[in-house]
Amino acid sequence: MVVNRLAFGLQTTHNTLGNLQLVSQYLTVLGNLGLALRDTVQAREILRSSLTLAKKLNDIPTQIWVLSNLTAMYQQLGEKGSEMENLDYQTKKVEDLQKRISSACLSSHHVELIAKVKAEAHQLSETDIKRAISGPSMRVDLDIPESIGLSVTSPMASSSRLMDFDMGRLRKRKA
């Protein structure tokens, strides 16, 4: 039953978002859960699927995460050969990631991006200071659409709608 719910969650994530990187990370969490529940057969398959997706996406951080989970699993199972092989591959991936980060930091594009972000952060902090000085009339309340220039479609506040929704769910459960 739990596996069916997890599989449904995975399928919904993929169908709704279409984001394979998120699916790969979701699988890694599920694999971790399988290890915690001592279901190593399911955990192994789930983690292998996650690793396959992460490789396809060239998502090195997720690959490292999956490999560390697989290494821990092999260690628990006493599979020394698989554990060592996995650990070697994980070490190579960590080195690859470090090289890529170093290369990115040395790139002229990286330096330009950092300078741009610093300038934007400086401008934002000046705006925040001006808002704080001007007082409460300049503050934006995201629960009130008028405060950001949106017209109101419903007279009910969002918190009231949530409360009504919860009350409706409660009534259905009691019935």
GROMACS .gro file of C-alpha atoms in nm:
model
  175
    1MET     CA    1   0.000   0.000   0.000
    2VAL     CA    2   0.278   0.243   0.091
    3VAL     CA    3   0.468   0.153  -0.227
    4ASN     CA    4   0.155   0.218  -0.437
    5ARG     CA    5   0.112   0.562  -0.282
    6LEU     CA    6   0.478   0.643  -0.338
    7ALA     CA    7   0.461   0.526  -0.698
    8PHE     CA    8   0.148   0.735  -0.751
    9GLY     CA    9   0.327   1.038  -0.602
   10LEU     CA   10   0.620   0.981  -0.836
   11GLN     CA   11   0.396   0.946  -1.139
   12THR     CA   12   0.202   1.260  -1.043
   13THR     CA   13   0.525   1.455  -0.995
   14HIS     CA   14   0.650   1.353  -1.337
   15ASN     CA   15   0.319   1.410  -1.517
   16THR     CA   16   0.245   1.740  -1.348
   17LEU     CA   17   0.587   1.899  -1.350
   18GLY     CA   18   0.762   1.710  -1.628
   19ASN     CA   19   1.083   1.772  -1.436
   20LEU     CA   20   1.306   1.466  -1.450
   21GLN     CA   21   1.560   1.620  -1.212
   22LEU     CA   22   1.292   1.655  -0.947
   23VAL     CA   23   1.176   1.299  -1.015
   24SER     CA   24   1.535   1.175  -0.971
   25GLN     CA   25   1.565   1.356  -0.640
   26TYR     CA   26   1.223   1.227  -0.533
   27LEU     CA   27   1.339   0.873  -0.611
   28THR     CA   28   1.649   0.929  -0.398
   29VAL     CA   29   1.431   1.029  -0.104
   30LEU     CA   30   1.214   0.721  -0.161
   31GLY     CA   31   1.526   0.504  -0.173
   32ASN     CA   32   1.636   0.654   0.156
   33LEU     CA   33   1.295   0.573   0.299
   34GLY     CA   34   1.329   0.215   0.176
   35LEU     CA   35   1.665   0.189   0.351
   36ALA     CA   36   1.518   0.330   0.671
   37LEU     CA   37   1.238   0.071   0.652
   38ARG     CA   38   1.501  -0.200   0.588
   39ASP     CA   39   1.346  -0.281   0.250
   40THR     CA   40   1.677  -0.312   0.070
   41VAL     CA   41   1.531  -0.481  -0.238
   42GLN     CA   42   1.299  -0.188  -0.310
   43ALA     CA   43   1.563   0.066  -0.202
   44ARG     CA   44   1.820  -0.080  -0.439
   45GLU     CA   45   1.583  -0.063  -0.739
   46ILE     CA   46   1.462   0.285  -0.656
   47LEU     CA   47   1.814   0.419  -0.604
   48ARG     CA   48   1.934   0.260  -0.927
   49SER     CA   49   1.648   0.430  -1.113
   50SER     CA   50   1.739   0.760  -0.952
   51LEU     CA   51   2.104   0.716  -1.047
   52THR     CA   52   2.010   0.635  -1.406
   53LEU     CA   53   1.800   0.951  -1.432
   54ALA     CA   54   2.070   1.163  -1.267
   55LYS     CA   55   2.327   1.028  -1.512
   56LYS     CA   56   2.097   1.101  -1.806
   57LEU     CA   57   2.056   1.458  -1.681
   58ASN     CA   58   2.426   1.495  -1.596
   59ASP     CA   59   2.313   1.597  -1.245
   60ILE     CA   60   2.634   1.529  -1.058
   61PRO     CA   61   2.519   1.642  -0.710
   62THR     CA   62   2.223   1.401  -0.722
   63GLN     CA   63   2.451   1.124  -0.853
   64ILE     CA   64   2.680   1.176  -0.553
   65TRP     CA   65   2.382   1.172  -0.317
   66VAL     CA   66   2.248   0.849  -0.468
   67LEU     CA   67   2.591   0.688  -0.466
   68SER     CA   68   2.639   0.770  -0.099
   69ASN     CA   69   2.305   0.605  -0.023
   70LEU     CA   70   2.394   0.298  -0.228
   71THR     CA   71   2.733   0.278  -0.056
   72ALA     CA   72   2.562   0.290   0.285
   73MET     CA   73   2.322   0.017   0.172
   74TYR     CA   74   2.605  -0.207   0.048
   75GLN     CA   75   2.784  -0.149   0.377
   76GLN     CA   76   2.470  -0.254   0.572
   77LEU     CA   77   2.435  -0.565   0.357
   78GLY     CA   78   2.803  -0.652   0.391
   79GLU     CA   79   2.860  -0.643   0.015
   80LYS     CA   80   3.224  -0.525   0.030
   81GLY     CA   81   3.290  -0.553  -0.345
   82SER     CA   82   2.989  -0.341  -0.441
   83GLU     CA   83   3.062  -0.099  -0.157
   84MET     CA   84   3.421  -0.039  -0.273
   85GLU     CA   85   3.323  -0.011  -0.641
   86ASN     CA   86   3.053   0.238  -0.553
   87LEU     CA   87   3.285   0.436  -0.326
   88ASP     CA   88   3.542   0.465  -0.607
   89TYR     CA   89   3.280   0.589  -0.851
   90GLN     CA   90   3.147   0.832  -0.591
   91THR     CA   91   3.500   0.970  -0.535
   92LYS     CA   92   3.539   1.024  -0.911
   93LYS     CA   93   3.208   1.210  -0.923
   94VAL     CA   94   3.306   1.433  -0.629
   95GLU     CA   95   3.634   1.517  -0.803
   96ASP     CA   96   3.446   1.587  -1.128
   97LEU     CA   97   3.207   1.821  -0.945
   98GLN     CA   98   3.495   2.005  -0.778
   99LYS     CA   99   3.665   2.052  -1.116
  100ARG     CA  100   3.346   2.187  -1.268
  101ILE     CA  101   3.292   2.429  -0.980
  102SER     CA  102   3.652   2.552  -1.005
  103SER     CA  103   3.617   2.593  -1.380
  104ALA     CA  104   3.291   2.785  -1.340
  105CYS     CA  105   3.443   3.016  -1.077
  106LEU     CA  106   3.731   3.102  -1.310
  107SER     CA  107   3.499   3.178  -1.601
  108SER     CA  108   3.454   3.542  -1.704
  109HIS     CA  109   3.078   3.480  -1.715
  110HIS     CA  110   3.086   3.380  -1.348
  111VAL     CA  111   3.264   3.702  -1.252
  112GLU     CA  112   3.010   3.906  -1.453
  113LEU     CA  113   2.716   3.725  -1.290
  114ILE     CA  114   2.854   3.780  -0.942
  115ALA     CA  115   2.904   4.152  -1.012
  116LYS     CA  116   2.548   4.178  -1.151
  117VAL     CA  117   2.395   4.001  -0.852
  118LYS     CA  118   2.590   4.220  -0.608
  119ALA     CA  119   2.461   4.533  -0.784
  120GLU     CA  120   2.102   4.404  -0.776
  121ALA     CA  121   2.132   4.311  -0.409
  122HIS     CA  122   2.265   4.659  -0.333
  123GLN     CA  123   1.971   4.819  -0.517
  124LEU     CA  124   1.723   4.594  -0.336
  125SER     CA  125   1.866   4.680   0.004
  126GLU     CA  126   1.834   5.053  -0.076
  127THR     CA  127   1.468   4.997  -0.171
  128ASP     CA  128   1.407   4.805   0.153
  129ILE     CA  129   1.562   5.087   0.354
  130LYS     CA  130   1.340   5.344   0.180
  131ARG     CA  131   1.032   5.130   0.251
  132ALA     CA  132   1.124   5.096   0.617
  133ILE     CA  133   1.178   5.470   0.651
  134SER     CA  134   0.854   5.563   0.475
  135GLY     CA  135   0.643   5.369   0.723
  136PRO     CA  136   0.356   5.123   0.702
  137SER     CA  137   0.178   5.288   0.406
  138MET     CA  138   0.448   5.158   0.168
  139ARG     CA  139   0.438   4.799   0.293
  140VAL     CA  140   0.287   4.527   0.078
  141ASP     CA  141   0.051   4.275   0.233
  142LEU     CA  142   0.043   3.977  -0.003
  143ASP     CA  143  -0.285   3.860   0.147
  144ILE     CA  144  -0.454   4.177   0.021
  145PRO     CA  145  -0.452   4.190  -0.361
  146GLU     CA  146  -0.522   4.565  -0.366
  147SER     CA  147  -0.187   4.629  -0.196
  148ILE     CA  148  -0.004   4.521  -0.511
  149GLY     CA  149  -0.248   4.669  -0.761
  150LEU     CA  150  -0.466   4.363  -0.834
  151SER     CA  151  -0.843   4.382  -0.853
  152VAL     CA  152  -1.033   4.167  -0.610
  153THR     CA  153  -1.230   3.883  -0.768
  154SER     CA  154  -1.379   3.750  -0.448
  155PRO     CA  155  -1.482   3.943  -0.138
  156MET     CA  156  -1.342   3.665   0.083
  157ALA     CA  157  -0.982   3.688   0.206
  158SER     CA  158  -0.755   3.394   0.119
  159SER     CA  159  -0.729   3.289   0.483
  160SER     CA  160  -1.111   3.270   0.502
  161ARG     CA  161  -1.121   3.057   0.187
  162LEU     CA  162  -0.868   2.818   0.337
  163MET     CA  163  -1.067   2.794   0.657
  164ASP     CA  164  -1.388   2.723   0.463
  165PHE     CA  165  -1.207   2.457   0.261
  166ASP     CA  166  -1.078   2.289   0.579
  167MET     CA  167  -1.425   2.300   0.737
  168GLY     CA  168  -1.571   2.137   0.424
  169ARG     CA  169  -1.313   1.858   0.442
  170LEU     CA  170  -1.392   1.807   0.812
  171ARG     CA  171  -1.764   1.773   0.738
  172LYS     CA  172  -1.694   1.513   0.466
  173ARG     CA  173  -1.475   1.309   0.702
  174LYS     CA  174  -1.739   1.307   0.978
  175ALA     CA  175  -2.012   1.199   0.737
   0.00000   0.00000   0.00000
